[in-house]
PDB file of C-alpha atoms and ligand atoms in Angstrom:
ATOM      1  CA  MET A   1       9.305 -16.896  12.022  1.00 73.00           C
ATOM      2  CA  ALA A   2      11.178 -15.760   8.905  1.00 90.00           C
ATOM      3  CA  LEU A   3      11.200 -12.110  10.026  1.00 98.00           C
ATOM      4  CA  LYS A   4      12.080 -12.508  13.711  1.00 97.00           C
ATOM      5  CA  GLY A   5      14.225  -9.578  14.864  1.00 96.00           C
ATOM      6  CA  LYS A   6      13.338  -7.498  11.812  1.00 98.00           C
ATOM      7  CA  THR A   7      11.225  -4.350  11.725  1.00 98.00           C
ATOM      8  CA  ALA A   8       8.531  -3.547   9.173  1.00 99.00           C
ATOM      9  CA  LEU A   9       7.027  -0.097   8.719  1.00 99.00           C
ATOM     10  CA  VAL A  10       3.637  -0.178   6.995  1.00 99.00           C
ATOM     11  CA  THR A  11       2.065   3.166   6.112  1.00 98.00           C
ATOM     12  CA  GLY A  12      -1.720   3.272   6.362  1.00 98.00           C
ATOM     13  CA  SER A  13      -1.808   0.154   8.553  1.00 98.00           C
ATOM     14  CA  THR A  14      -4.824   1.118  10.692  1.00 98.00           C
ATOM     15  CA  SER A  15      -7.198  -0.287   8.049  1.00 96.00           C
ATOM     16  CA  GLY A  16      -7.720  -2.544   5.045  1.00 97.00           C
ATOM     17  CA  ILE A  17      -4.765  -3.795   3.031  1.00 98.00           C
ATOM     18  CA  GLY A  18      -2.121  -2.153   5.240  1.00 98.00           C
ATOM     19  CA  LEU A  19      -3.506  -3.854   8.334  1.00 98.00           C
ATOM     20  CA  GLY A  20      -3.646  -7.187   6.477  1.00 98.00           C
ATOM     21  CA  ILE A  21      -0.010  -6.881   5.441  1.00 98.00           C
ATOM     22  CA  ALA A  22       1.170  -5.689   8.877  1.00 98.00           C
ATOM     23  CA  THR A  23      -0.614  -8.660  10.457  1.00 98.00           C
ATOM     24  CA  ALA A  24       1.004 -11.150   8.045  1.00 98.00           C
ATOM     25  CA  LEU A  25       4.472  -9.687   8.698  1.00 98.00           C
ATOM     26  CA  ALA A  26       3.854  -9.769  12.475  1.00 98.00           C
ATOM     27  CA  ARG A  27       2.781 -13.405  12.202  1.00 98.00           C
ATOM     28  CA  ALA A  28       6.186 -14.052  10.613  1.00 98.00           C
ATOM     29  CA  GLY A  29       7.874 -12.414  13.631  1.00 98.00           C
ATOM     30  CA  ALA A  30       8.495  -8.813  12.507  1.00 98.00           C
ATOM     31  CA  ASN A  31       8.093  -5.889  14.884  1.00 98.00           C
ATOM     32  CA  ILE A  32       5.784  -3.318  13.303  1.00 98.00           C
ATOM     33  CA  VAL A  33       5.771   0.454  13.007  1.00 98.00           C
ATOM     34  CA  MET A  34       2.139   1.325  12.364  1.00 98.00           C
ATOM     35  CA  ASN A  35       0.801   4.478  10.735  1.00 98.00           C
ATOM     36  CA  GLY A  36      -2.554   5.798   9.543  1.00 98.00           C
ATOM     37  CA  PHE A  37      -5.601   7.677  10.743  1.00 98.00           C
ATOM     38  CA  GLY A  38      -8.554   6.585  12.892  1.00 97.00           C
ATOM     39  CA  ASP A  39      -8.468   4.129  15.783  1.00 97.00           C
ATOM     40  CA  HIS A  40      -5.068   2.510  16.131  1.00 98.00           C
ATOM     41  CA  GLU A  41      -5.477   0.687  19.451  1.00 98.00           C
ATOM     42  CA  GLY A  42      -7.707  -2.074  17.985  1.00 97.00           C
ATOM     43  CA  PRO A  43      -5.412  -2.697  14.984  1.00 98.00           C
ATOM     44  CA  LYS A  44      -2.361  -2.581  17.289  1.00 98.00           C
ATOM     45  CA  ALA A  45      -3.868  -5.330  19.474  1.00 98.00           C
ATOM     46  CA  GLN A  46      -4.445  -7.442  16.322  1.00 97.00           C
ATOM     47  CA  ILE A  47      -0.729  -7.119  15.541  1.00 98.00           C
ATOM     48  CA  THR A  48       0.747  -7.598  19.031  1.00 98.00           C
ATOM     49  CA  ALA A  49      -1.423 -10.732  19.437  1.00 98.00           C
ATOM     50  CA  HIS A  50       1.340 -12.385  17.384  1.00 98.00           C
ATOM     51  CA  GLY A  51       3.887 -11.780  20.156  1.00 98.00           C
ATOM     52  CA  VAL A  52       5.744  -8.922  18.451  1.00 98.00           C
ATOM     53  CA  ARG A  53       6.255  -5.275  19.405  1.00 98.00           C
ATOM     54  CA  ALA A  54       4.237  -2.599  17.613  1.00 98.00           C
ATOM     55  CA  GLU A  55       4.681   1.167  17.830  1.00 98.00           C
ATOM     56  CA  TYR A  56       2.343   3.704  16.249  1.00 98.00           C
ATOM     57  CA  HIS A  57       3.235   7.010  14.581  1.00 98.00           C
ATOM     58  CA  GLY A  58       0.451   9.219  13.229  1.00 98.00           C
ATOM     59  CA  ALA A  59       2.406  11.031  10.485  1.00 98.00           C
ATOM     60  CA  ASP A  60       0.268  12.535   7.742  1.00 98.00           C
ATOM     61  CA  MET A  61       1.721  11.022   4.557  1.00 98.00           C
ATOM     62  CA  SER A  62       1.047  14.231   2.638  1.00 98.00           C
ATOM     63  CA  LYS A  63       3.589  16.076   4.809  1.00 98.00           C
ATOM     64  CA  PRO A  64       7.302  15.400   4.205  1.00 98.00           C
ATOM     65  CA  ALA A  65       8.349  16.830   7.610  1.00 98.00           C
ATOM     66  CA  GLU A  66       5.994  14.392   9.371  1.00 98.00           C
ATOM     67  CA  ILE A  67       7.319  11.506   7.261  1.00 99.00           C
ATOM     68  CA  GLU A  68      10.866  12.420   8.338  1.00 98.00           C
ATOM     69  CA  ALA A  69       9.718  12.455  11.977  1.00 98.00           C
ATOM     70  CA  MET A  70       8.156   8.992  11.533  1.00 98.00           C
ATOM     71  CA  MET A  71      11.337   7.534  10.040  1.00 98.00           C
ATOM     72  CA  LYS A  72      13.376   8.999  12.959  1.00 98.00           C
ATOM     73  CA  PHE A  73      10.830   7.526  15.389  1.00 98.00           C
ATOM     74  CA  ALA A  74      11.277   4.082  13.770  1.00 98.00           C
ATOM     75  CA  ALA A  75      15.065   4.355  14.071  1.00 98.00           C
ATOM     76  CA  GLU A  76      14.818   5.386  17.729  1.00 98.00           C
ATOM     77  CA  LYS A  77      12.405   2.600  18.629  1.00 98.00           C
ATOM     78  CA  PHE A  78      13.886  -0.261  16.583  1.00 98.00           C
ATOM     79  CA  GLY A  79      17.226   0.849  15.101  1.00 98.00           C
ATOM     80  CA  GLY A  80      15.877   1.109  11.554  1.00 98.00           C
ATOM     81  CA  VAL A  81      13.392  -0.256   9.043  1.00 98.00           C
ATOM     82  CA  ASP A  82      14.137  -3.586   7.315  1.00 98.00           C
ATOM     83  CA  VAL A  83      10.831  -3.906   5.455  1.00 99.00           C
ATOM     84  CA  LEU A  84       9.145  -0.767   4.148  1.00 99.00           C
ATOM     85  CA  VAL A  85       5.579  -1.119   2.876  1.00 99.00           C
ATOM     86  CA  ASN A  86       4.284   2.023   1.169  1.00 99.00           C
ATOM     87  CA  ASN A  87       0.560   1.458   1.365  1.00 98.00           C
ATOM     88  CA  ALA A  88      -1.282   4.617   2.549  1.00 98.00           C
ATOM     89  CA  GLY A  89      -3.625   5.832  -0.147  1.00 98.00           C
ATOM     90  CA  ILE A  90      -6.816   7.703  -0.925  1.00 97.00           C
ATOM     91  CA  GLN A  91      -9.155   7.914  -3.903  1.00 96.00           C
ATOM     92  CA  HIS A  92     -11.318  10.560  -5.579  1.00 96.00           C
ATOM     93  CA  VAL A  93     -13.593   9.846  -8.523  1.00 96.00           C
ATOM     94  CA  ALA A  94     -14.539  12.655 -10.955  1.00 97.00           C
ATOM     95  CA  PRO A  95     -14.001  13.597 -14.610  1.00 98.00           C
ATOM     96  CA  ILE A  96     -10.850  15.637 -15.270  1.00 98.00           C
ATOM     97  CA  GLU A  97     -12.672  18.868 -16.035  1.00 98.00           C
ATOM     98  CA  SER A  98     -14.383  18.866 -12.645  1.00 98.00           C
ATOM     99  CA  PHE A  99     -11.609  17.156 -10.649  1.00 98.00           C
ATOM    100  CA  PRO A 100     -10.830  19.406  -7.648  1.00 98.00           C
ATOM    101  CA  PRO A 101      -7.179  20.514  -7.943  1.00 98.00           C
ATOM    102  CA  GLU A 102      -6.659  20.092  -4.177  1.00 98.00           C
ATOM    103  CA  ARG A 103      -7.782  16.418  -4.451  1.00 98.00           C
ATOM    104  CA  TRP A 104      -5.242  15.944  -7.268  1.00 98.00           C
ATOM    105  CA  ASP A 105      -2.478  17.386  -5.063  1.00 98.00           C
ATOM    106  CA  ALA A 106      -3.510  15.274  -2.066  1.00 98.00           C
ATOM    107  CA  ILE A 107      -3.613  12.017  -4.075  1.00 98.00           C
ATOM    108  CA  ILE A 108      -0.225  12.647  -5.677  1.00 99.00           C
ATOM    109  CA  ALA A 109       1.256  13.543  -2.267  1.00 99.00           C
ATOM    110  CA  ILE A 110      -0.187  10.575  -0.336  1.00 98.00           C
ATOM    111  CA  ASN A 111      -0.238   7.835  -3.008  1.00 98.00           C
ATOM    112  CA  LEU A 112       3.077   8.709  -4.717  1.00 99.00           C
ATOM    113  CA  SER A 113       5.375  11.342  -3.168  1.00 99.00           C
ATOM    114  CA  SER A 114       5.166   9.811   0.333  1.00 99.00           C
ATOM    115  CA  ALA A 115       6.797   6.639  -1.052  1.00 99.00           C
ATOM    116  CA  PHE A 116       9.683   8.690  -2.459  1.00 99.00           C
ATOM    117  CA  HIS A 117      10.252  10.239   0.979  1.00 99.00           C
ATOM    118  CA  THR A 118      10.064   7.005   3.009  1.00 99.00           C
ATOM    119  CA  THR A 119      12.234   5.202   0.445  1.00 99.00           C
ATOM    120  CA  ARG A 120      14.992   7.836   0.358  1.00 98.00           C
ATOM    121  CA  LEU A 121      15.065   7.810   4.176  1.00 98.00           C
ATOM    122  CA  ALA A 122      14.979   4.004   4.508  1.00 98.00           C
ATOM    123  CA  ILE A 123      17.684   3.119   1.964  1.00 98.00           C
ATOM    124  CA  PRO A 124      20.830   4.080   3.990  1.00 98.00           C
ATOM    125  CA  TYR A 125      20.015   1.610   6.824  1.00 98.00           C
ATOM    126  CA  MET A 126      19.067  -1.150   4.354  1.00 98.00           C
ATOM    127  CA  ARG A 127      22.289  -0.618   2.404  1.00 98.00           C
ATOM    128  CA  GLU A 128      24.308  -0.780   5.625  1.00 98.00           C
ATOM    129  CA  LYS A 129      22.661  -4.126   6.507  1.00 98.00           C
ATOM    130  CA  ASN A 130      22.803  -5.274   2.884  1.00 98.00           C
ATOM    131  CA  TRP A 131      19.250  -6.546   3.328  1.00 98.00           C
ATOM    132  CA  GLY A 132      15.944  -4.814   2.873  1.00 98.00           C
ATOM    133  CA  ARG A 133      12.562  -5.048   1.243  1.00 98.00           C
ATOM    134  CA  ILE A 134      10.647  -2.140  -0.249  1.00 99.00           C
ATOM    135  CA  ILE A 135       7.099  -3.105  -1.170  1.00 99.00           C
ATOM    136  CA  ASN A 136       4.950  -0.493  -2.861  1.00 99.00           C
ATOM    137  CA  ILE A 137       1.202  -1.029  -2.941  1.00 98.00           C
ATOM    138  CA  ALA A 138       0.286   0.125  -6.431  1.00 99.00           C
ATOM    139  CA  SER A 139      -2.903  -1.167  -8.076  1.00 98.00           C
ATOM    140  CA  ALA A 140      -4.281  -2.662 -11.279  1.00 98.00           C
ATOM    141  CA  HIS A 141      -4.541   1.084 -11.934  1.00 98.00           C
ATOM    142  CA  GLY A 142      -0.725   1.162 -11.957  1.00 98.00           C
ATOM    143  CA  LEU A 143      -0.912  -0.919 -15.156  1.00 98.00           C
ATOM    144  CA  VAL A 144      -4.141   0.128 -16.869  1.00 98.00           C
ATOM    145  CA  ALA A 145      -6.526   3.064 -16.565  1.00 98.00           C
ATOM    146  CA  SER A 146     -10.182   3.687 -15.746  1.00 98.00           C
ATOM    147  CA  LYS A 147     -12.063   6.872 -16.464  1.00 97.00           C
ATOM    148  CA  GLU A 148     -12.682   9.442 -13.708  1.00 97.00           C
ATOM    149  CA  LYS A 149      -9.586   8.377 -11.739  1.00 98.00           C
ATOM    150  CA  SER A 150      -6.972  10.701 -13.248  1.00 98.00           C
ATOM    151  CA  ALA A 151      -4.991  11.440 -10.087  1.00 98.00           C
ATOM    152  CA  TYR A 152      -5.160   7.863  -8.787  1.00 98.00           C
ATOM    153  CA  VAL A 153      -4.111   6.287 -12.095  1.00 98.00           C
ATOM    154  CA  ALA A 154      -1.308   8.845 -12.529  1.00 99.00           C
ATOM    155  CA  ALA A 155      -0.056   8.224  -8.968  1.00 99.00           C
ATOM    156  CA  LYS A 156      -0.234   4.431  -9.330  1.00 99.00           C
ATOM    157  CA  HIS A 157       1.548   4.411 -12.714  1.00 99.00           C
ATOM    158  CA  GLY A 158       4.075   6.713 -11.031  1.00 99.00           C
ATOM    159  CA  ILE A 159       4.694   4.369  -8.130  1.00 99.00           C
ATOM    160  CA  VAL A 160       5.282   1.472 -10.545  1.00 99.00           C
ATOM    161  CA  GLY A 161       7.950   3.664 -12.189  1.00 99.00           C
ATOM    162  CA  LEU A 162       9.465   4.596  -8.829  1.00 99.00           C
ATOM    163  CA  THR A 163       9.578   0.892  -7.915  1.00 99.00           C
ATOM    164  CA  LYS A 164      11.576   0.085 -11.057  1.00 99.00           C
ATOM    165  CA  VAL A 165      14.094   2.891 -10.474  1.00 99.00           C
ATOM    166  CA  THR A 166      14.513   1.891  -6.812  1.00 99.00           C
ATOM    167  CA  ALA A 167      15.097  -1.741  -7.813  1.00 99.00           C
ATOM    168  CA  LEU A 168      17.699  -0.759 -10.430  1.00 99.00           C
ATOM    169  CA  GLU A 169      19.637   1.538  -8.102  1.00 99.00           C
ATOM    170  CA  LEU A 170      19.815  -1.289  -5.515  1.00 99.00           C
ATOM    171  CA  ALA A 171      20.187  -4.192  -7.946  1.00 98.00           C
ATOM    172  CA  THR A 172      23.657  -5.260  -6.754  1.00 98.00           C
ATOM    173  CA  THR A 173      22.658  -5.163  -3.074  1.00 98.00           C
ATOM    174  CA  GLY A 174      20.484  -7.360  -0.863  1.00 98.00           C
ATOM    175  CA  VAL A 175      17.741  -4.755  -0.995  1.00 99.00           C
ATOM    176  CA  THR A 176      14.841  -5.413  -3.369  1.00 99.00           C
ATOM    177  CA  ALA A 177      11.941  -3.207  -4.434  1.00 99.00           C
ATOM    178  CA  ASN A 178       8.710  -4.506  -5.918  1.00 99.00           C
ATOM    179  CA  ALA A 179       5.142  -3.341  -6.346  1.00 99.00           C
ATOM    180  CA  ILE A 180       1.916  -5.210  -5.663  1.00 99.00           C
ATOM    181  CA  CYS A 181      -0.999  -4.401  -7.975  1.00 98.00           C
ATOM    182  CA  PRO A 182      -4.271  -5.513  -6.395  1.00 98.00           C
ATOM    183  CA  GLY A 183      -7.588  -5.592  -8.184  1.00 98.00           C
ATOM    184  CA  TRP A 184     -10.700  -4.851  -6.108  1.00 98.00           C
ATOM    185  CA  VAL A 185     -10.267  -5.401  -2.372  1.00 98.00           C
ATOM    186  CA  LEU A 186     -13.330  -4.832  -0.178  1.00 97.00           C
ATOM    187  CA  THR A 187     -11.983  -2.112   2.140  1.00 95.00           C
ATOM    188  CA  PRO A 188     -13.476   1.249   3.200  1.00 92.00           C
ATOM    189  CA  LEU A 189     -11.813   2.819   0.104  1.00 90.00           C
ATOM    190  CA  VAL A 190     -13.835   0.565  -2.231  1.00 94.00           C
ATOM    191  CA  GLN A 191     -16.991   0.391  -0.107  1.00 95.00           C
ATOM    192  CA  LYS A 192     -17.314   4.155  -0.631  1.00 94.00           C
ATOM    193  CA  GLN A 193     -17.274   3.639  -4.419  1.00 93.00           C
ATOM    194  CA  ILE A 194     -19.843   0.830  -4.197  1.00 96.00           C
ATOM    195  CA  ASP A 195     -22.151   2.954  -2.022  1.00 96.00           C
ATOM    196  CA  ALA A 196     -21.819   5.913  -4.435  1.00 95.00           C
ATOM    197  CA  ARG A 197     -22.703   3.648  -7.351  1.00 95.00           C
ATOM    198  CA  ALA A 198     -25.729   2.178  -5.550  1.00 97.00           C
ATOM    199  CA  ALA A 199     -26.967   5.701  -4.783  1.00 97.00           C
ATOM    200  CA  SER A 200     -26.383   7.161  -8.252  1.00 95.00           C
ATOM    201  CA  GLU A 201     -27.944   4.194 -10.105  1.00 96.00           C
ATOM    202  CA  ASN A 202     -30.684   3.690  -7.486  1.00 97.00           C
ATOM    203  CA  ILE A 203     -29.781  -0.007  -7.071  1.00 97.00           C
ATOM    204  CA  SER A 204     -29.004  -2.159  -4.026  1.00 97.00           C
ATOM    205  CA  VAL A 205     -25.490  -2.347  -2.552  1.00 97.00           C
ATOM    206  CA  GLU A 206     -25.440  -6.072  -3.528  1.00 96.00           C
ATOM    207  CA  GLN A 207     -26.267  -5.206  -7.147  1.00 97.00           C
ATOM    208  CA  ALA A 208     -23.664  -2.395  -7.182  1.00 97.00           C
ATOM    209  CA  THR A 209     -21.043  -4.829  -5.816  1.00 97.00           C
ATOM    210  CA  LYS A 210     -21.873  -7.369  -8.542  1.00 97.00           C
ATOM    211  CA  GLU A 211     -21.624  -4.702 -11.246  1.00 96.00           C
ATOM    212  CA  LEU A 212     -18.328  -3.341  -9.898  1.00 96.00           C
ATOM    213  CA  LEU A 213     -16.711  -6.779  -9.977  1.00 97.00           C
ATOM    214  CA  GLY A 214     -18.312  -7.782 -13.290  1.00 97.00           C
ATOM    215  CA  GLU A 215     -17.007  -4.694 -15.056  1.00 96.00           C
ATOM    216  CA  LYS A 216     -13.298  -5.293 -14.358  1.00 97.00           C
ATOM    217  CA  GLU A 217     -12.509  -8.503 -12.497  1.00 97.00           C
ATOM    218  CA  PRO A 218     -13.059 -11.774 -14.425  1.00 98.00           C
ATOM    219  CA  SER A 219     -12.852 -13.906 -11.255  1.00 98.00           C
ATOM    220  CA  LEU A 220     -15.870 -11.981  -9.883  1.00 97.00           C
ATOM    221  CA  GLN A 221     -14.121 -12.217  -6.512  1.00 97.00           C
ATOM    222  CA  PHE A 222     -12.438  -9.651  -4.318  1.00 98.00           C
ATOM    223  CA  THR A 223      -8.743 -10.053  -3.528  1.00 98.00           C
ATOM    224  CA  THR A 224      -8.383 -10.085   0.283  1.00 98.00           C
ATOM    225  CA  PRO A 225      -6.006  -8.220   2.617  1.00 98.00           C
ATOM    226  CA  GLU A 226      -4.892 -11.650   3.908  1.00 98.00           C
ATOM    227  CA  GLN A 227      -3.891 -12.767   0.390  1.00 98.00           C
ATOM    228  CA  LEU A 228      -1.943  -9.545  -0.095  1.00 98.00           C
ATOM    229  CA  GLY A 229      -0.253 -10.134   3.274  1.00 98.00           C
ATOM    230  CA  GLY A 230       0.839 -13.544   1.988  1.00 98.00           C
ATOM    231  CA  LEU A 231       2.263 -12.009  -1.194  1.00 98.00           C
ATOM    232  CA  ALA A 232       4.137  -9.307   0.754  1.00 98.00           C
ATOM    233  CA  LEU A 233       5.580 -12.016   2.967  1.00 98.00           C
ATOM    234  CA  PHE A 234       6.750 -13.952  -0.103  1.00 98.00           C
ATOM    235  CA  PHE A 235       8.760 -10.889  -1.199  1.00 98.00           C
ATOM    236  CA  CYS A 236      10.528 -11.065   2.193  1.00 98.00           C
ATOM    237  CA  THR A 237      11.640 -14.707   1.807  1.00 97.00           C
ATOM    238  CA  PRO A 238      14.925 -15.910   0.236  1.00 97.00           C
ATOM    239  CA  ALA A 239      12.853 -17.299  -2.674  1.00 97.00           C
ATOM    240  CA  ALA A 240      12.314 -13.668  -3.741  1.00 98.00           C
ATOM    241  CA  ASP A 241      15.922 -12.469  -3.287  1.00 98.00           C
ATOM    242  CA  ASN A 242      16.275 -11.814  -7.014  1.00 98.00           C
ATOM    243  CA  VAL A 243      12.750 -10.580  -7.762  1.00 98.00           C
ATOM    244  CA  ARG A 244      13.420  -6.928  -8.538  1.00 98.00           C
ATOM    245  CA  GLY A 245      11.367  -4.092  -9.965  1.00 98.00           C
ATOM    246  CA  GLN A 246       8.241  -6.131 -10.629  1.00 98.00           C
ATOM    247  CA  ALA A 247       4.663  -4.911 -10.637  1.00 98.00           C
ATOM    248  CA  TRP A 248       2.950  -8.084  -9.437  1.00 98.00           C
ATOM    249  CA  ALA A 249      -0.780  -8.214 -10.129  1.00 98.00           C
ATOM    250  CA  HIS A 250      -3.182  -9.927  -7.709  1.00 98.00           C
ATOM    251  CA  ASP A 251      -6.294  -8.878  -9.552  1.00 98.00           C
ATOM    252  CA  GLY A 252      -8.548 -11.811 -10.500  1.00 98.00           C
ATOM    253  CA  GLY A 253      -7.474 -11.448 -14.147  1.00 98.00           C
ATOM    254  CA  TRP A 254      -8.255  -7.704 -14.465  1.00 98.00           C
ATOM    255  CA  THR A 255      -5.020  -6.828 -16.306  1.00 98.00           C
ATOM    256  CA  ALA A 256      -4.865 -10.076 -18.296  1.00 98.00           C
ATOM    257  CA  GLN A 257      -7.709  -8.849 -20.515  1.00 96.00           C
TER     258      GLN A 257
HETATM  259  P1  LIG B   1      -8.284   1.983   3.377  1.00 50.46           P
HETATM  260  O1  LIG B   1      -9.041   3.246   3.235  1.00 50.46           O
HETATM  261  O2  LIG B   1      -8.896   0.820   4.075  1.00 50.46           O
HETATM  262  O3  LIG B   1      -6.870   2.257   4.095  1.00 50.46           O
HETATM  263  C1  LIG B   1      -6.079   3.363   3.773  1.00 50.46           C
HETATM  264  C2  LIG B   1      -5.089   3.580   4.887  1.00 50.46           C
HETATM  265  O4  LIG B   1      -4.304   4.739   4.552  1.00 50.46           O
HETATM  266  C3  LIG B   1      -5.767   3.891   6.236  1.00 50.46           C
HETATM  267  O5  LIG B   1      -4.999   3.337   7.282  1.00 50.46           O
HETATM  268  C4  LIG B   1      -5.735   5.412   6.281  1.00 50.46           C
HETATM  269  O6  LIG B   1      -5.801   5.946   7.605  1.00 50.46           O
HETATM  270  C5  LIG B   1      -4.378   5.657   5.645  1.00 50.46           C
HETATM  271  N1  LIG B   1      -4.226   7.023   5.160  1.00 50.46           N
HETATM  272  C6  LIG B   1      -5.011   7.718   4.305  1.00 50.46           C
HETATM  273  N2  LIG B   1      -4.538   8.970   4.161  1.00 50.46           N
HETATM  274  C7  LIG B   1      -3.422   9.050   4.928  1.00 50.46           C
HETATM  275  C8  LIG B   1      -2.486  10.080   5.197  1.00 50.46           C
HETATM  276  N3  LIG B   1      -2.597  11.300   4.666  1.00 50.46           N
HETATM  277  N4  LIG B   1      -1.467   9.811   6.048  1.00 50.46           N
HETATM  278  C9  LIG B   1      -1.354   8.605   6.639  1.00 50.46           C
HETATM  279  N5  LIG B   1      -2.197   7.589   6.401  1.00 50.46           N
HETATM  280  C10 LIG B   1      -3.224   7.821   5.581  1.00 50.46           C
HETATM  281  O7  LIG B   1      -7.845   1.608   1.895  1.00 50.46           O
HETATM  282  P2  LIG B   1      -7.193   0.293   1.258  1.00 50.46           P
HETATM  283  O8  LIG B   1      -8.135  -0.167   0.223  1.00 50.46           O
HETATM  284  O9  LIG B   1      -6.707  -0.651   2.297  1.00 50.46           O
HETATM  285  O10 LIG B   1      -5.971   0.952   0.492  1.00 50.46           O
HETATM  286  C11 LIG B   1      -4.615   0.733   0.831  1.00 50.46           C
HETATM  287  C12 LIG B   1      -3.764   0.891  -0.417  1.00 50.46           C
HETATM  288  O11 LIG B   1      -4.115  -0.117  -1.356  1.00 50.46           O
HETATM  289  C13 LIG B   1      -3.935   2.237  -1.131  1.00 50.46           C
HETATM  290  O12 LIG B   1      -2.693   2.685  -1.599  1.00 50.46           O
HETATM  291  C14 LIG B   1      -4.853   1.869  -2.285  1.00 50.46           C
HETATM  292  O13 LIG B   1      -4.693   2.744  -3.376  1.00 50.46           O
HETATM  293  C15 LIG B   1      -4.350   0.479  -2.612  1.00 50.46           C
HETATM  294  N6  LIG B   1      -5.285  -0.333  -3.382  1.00 50.46           N
HETATM  295  C16 LIG B   1      -6.541  -0.617  -2.905  1.00 50.46           C
HETATM  296  C17 LIG B   1      -7.395  -1.396  -3.674  1.00 50.46           C
HETATM  297  C18 LIG B   1      -8.769  -1.760  -3.214  1.00 50.46           C
HETATM  298  O14 LIG B   1      -9.527  -2.309  -4.028  1.00 50.46           O
HETATM  299  N7  LIG B   1      -9.144  -1.522  -1.983  1.00 50.46           N
HETATM  300  C19 LIG B   1      -6.965  -1.882  -4.905  1.00 50.46           C
HETATM  301  C20 LIG B   1      -5.698  -1.580  -5.358  1.00 50.46           C
HETATM  302  C21 LIG B   1      -4.866  -0.799  -4.583  1.00 50.46           C
END
């Protein structure tokens, strides 16, 4: 119960990777502030099954005023946020010349700017406690690019940069900031891309899944939300006290190529 008495806020924790990380932190004893769209009662039950408290706030991560309200809500409910996981994210796939400008703005707002806002609002409490963990969910696309993902790749490279600056500004404190860079994880965000590929190439979903993995991920295996939960938890242990500003790949060899 390494995190007993601590509070973790995980953005986008109603689904996929965010839910996997929130569950791992709850298993280690942390109370959880949940966020994200869609059903939250089912995910909340998955978290409270570990004997911790969970509170949900439905802030839209593209809206700074709602992010401020969520951070206030966390302070009112739990006193403050000890572990901040910036995870909420969306994707849009299209060549630059036909990329809808409003999708660009939304991806930059949700996948990048939201982390600036939560981080600036979380730091004062973490500094006061001289302990904190900021974990940014970047991507293999924070380290290398793929075509037709201009906004996503720009936002993910951006969040790796933000992680480094955050780590440097806090380097003499007990607050660390690191990024996790997953390869393919089979969540709704990726299932959509697999289904689009199957439809456009007129192949089965199984074949599209094989091709997707084969193209980028040498292990030919998905990384799982549970594995990413384990890595996030590692960043919260004393073993990681001096791990600062890293972009840690969990990508089946994608970025080793
Ligand atoms: P997902 O679609 O399963 O979950 C995304 C979560 O973000 C959901 O809870 C959703 O409700 C929430 N969300 C979306 N827009 C939001 C908004 N405006 N405000 C608040 N919450 C919002 O996707 P996922 O695959 O679990 O992705 C989580 C993160 O991991 C994203 O940042 C994504 O870029 C990153 N990532 C995913 C993969 C992958 O292969 N799935 C790989 C690398 C990085």
